[in-house]
Amino acid sequence: MGASIKCIGILTSGGDAPGMNVAIRAVTRAAIFNGMRVKGIYKGYKGLITGDIEEFKTNSVSNIIQRGGTILKTARSDEFRTPEGRKTAYETMLREEIDALVVIGGDGSLTGANIFAREYNIPIVGLPGTIDNDLNGTDVTIGYDTALNTIMQSVDKIRDTATSHERLFFVEVMGRNCGYLALNSAIASGAEAAIIPEISMEKDQLGELIEQGFRKSKNSSLVLVAESEITGGAMKMAERVKNEYPQYDVRVSILGHLQRGGSPTAQDRILASRMGVAAIQALLEDQRNVMIGIRENEIDYVPFQRAIKKDREISDELLEVLRILSI
Ligand code: F6P
């Protein structure tokens, strides 16, 4: 079957992530290298429905390796969630003679890919493109390292003012319902704690911090808070501390979408390049409905169903490192 794939379509979907362009470049060039044609589909699944598609040549992806965002644009398509929307998308594929798809995105995008692939028996390979690092079967996702670095640099700056004013800062970071961004950026920026959904579900993390005496021996404190309904976010934390401990001079900083932008780090560029080449290799090997993952620095094929299972566990070792180093 792999050999019969003459033309692949490539799209980016969901929240953008630094390194998506690197992945588009790698998939395009690896496909052309292996004798396939490539069609760039704009605005994710939406473009597959409306037929917003362009043939890509090797130079269509020149000079994009260093750029954040995605040249293919991205969207979250409500229409693709409906059987009618997916039928139209399939008809577009037939009309455009696209035999297989490479989908770059997070769990929502891969969930859509999984349904579509099964419904129409289409070979689809996914690449994990999200800053959230919330997919199973891969140690890291494309964009995560860049976002971590962006957060670290921002928190370094917040630390300057926190120290000068002897303040307690709650810094809110993205991650949807996953605490990896918050936990690792807390370690990387020397924060006192990370409040994350995985732990907040089990216990009152803020209450514990307060009990331990926030500042311990320090005059200023930084606490990274993962956005999520479970943690309640940084504003809620700050309100609680202000009410219960008026002696603390509390401030909140919500980093927001700046975490999603910027030039990808070397690590993300190498990861996206390897994964892009692996996606084409997977199609050549007749793989379908798999996400390309990376485990212990080796490429792995992860069935969509496992990748999107929302039960990624947080690392106890990382939690322990933060706990030890924040004394
Ligand atoms: O999934 C990536 C992500 O940045 C999440 O961390 C965040 O919750 C969400 O997307 C924000 O989405 P939007 O760009 O639609 O505001």
PDB file of C-alpha atoms and ligand atoms in Angstrom, residues 76 130-132 174-176 227 257 260, ligand 1:
ATOM      1  CA  ARG A  76     -10.264  24.339  15.113  1.00  0.00           C
ATOM      2  CA  THR A 130       1.571  21.242  20.708  1.00  0.00           C
ATOM      3  CA  ILE A 131       3.283  23.214  23.439  1.00  0.00           C
ATOM      4  CA  ASP A 132       1.253  21.279  26.035  1.00  0.00           C
ATOM      5  CA  MET A 174      -0.588  27.212  29.467  1.00  0.00           C
ATOM      6  CA  GLY A 175      -0.869  23.449  29.159  1.00  0.00           C
ATOM      7  CA  ARG A 176      -4.621  22.920  29.140  1.00  0.00           C
ATOM      8  CA  GLU A 227      -3.987  27.019  33.692  1.00  0.00           C
ATOM      9  CA  HIS A 257      -0.171  33.403  24.026  1.00  0.00           C
ATOM     10  CA  ARG A 260       3.083  29.910  21.657  1.00  0.00           C
TER      11      ARG A 260
HETATM   12  O1  F6P B   1      -3.236  23.490  23.157  1.00  0.00           O
HETATM   13  C1  F6P B   1      -2.433  24.618  23.090  1.00  0.00           C
HETATM   14  C2  F6P B   1      -3.008  25.756  23.907  1.00  0.00           C
HETATM   15  O2  F6P B   1      -2.105  26.832  23.834  1.00  0.00           O
HETATM   16  C3  F6P B   1      -3.338  25.416  25.363  1.00  0.00           C
HETATM   17  O3  F6P B   1      -2.212  25.412  26.194  1.00  0.00           O
HETATM   18  C4  F6P B   1      -4.338  26.490  25.683  1.00  0.00           C
HETATM   19  O4  F6P B   1      -5.192  26.078  26.714  1.00  0.00           O
HETATM   20  C5  F6P B   1      -5.081  26.673  24.392  1.00  0.00           C
HETATM   21  O5  F6P B   1      -4.245  26.164  23.362  1.00  0.00           O
HETATM   22  C6  F6P B   1      -5.453  28.085  24.072  1.00  0.00           C
HETATM   23  O6  F6P B   1      -6.202  28.082  22.912  1.00  0.00           O
HETATM   24  P1  F6P B   1      -6.583  29.384  22.064  1.00  0.00           P
HETATM   25  O7  F6P B   1      -5.405  29.737  21.222  1.00  0.00           O
HETATM   26  O8  F6P B   1      -7.749  28.964  21.275  1.00  0.00           O
HETATM   27  O9  F6P B   1      -6.870  30.478  23.039  1.00  0.00           O
END
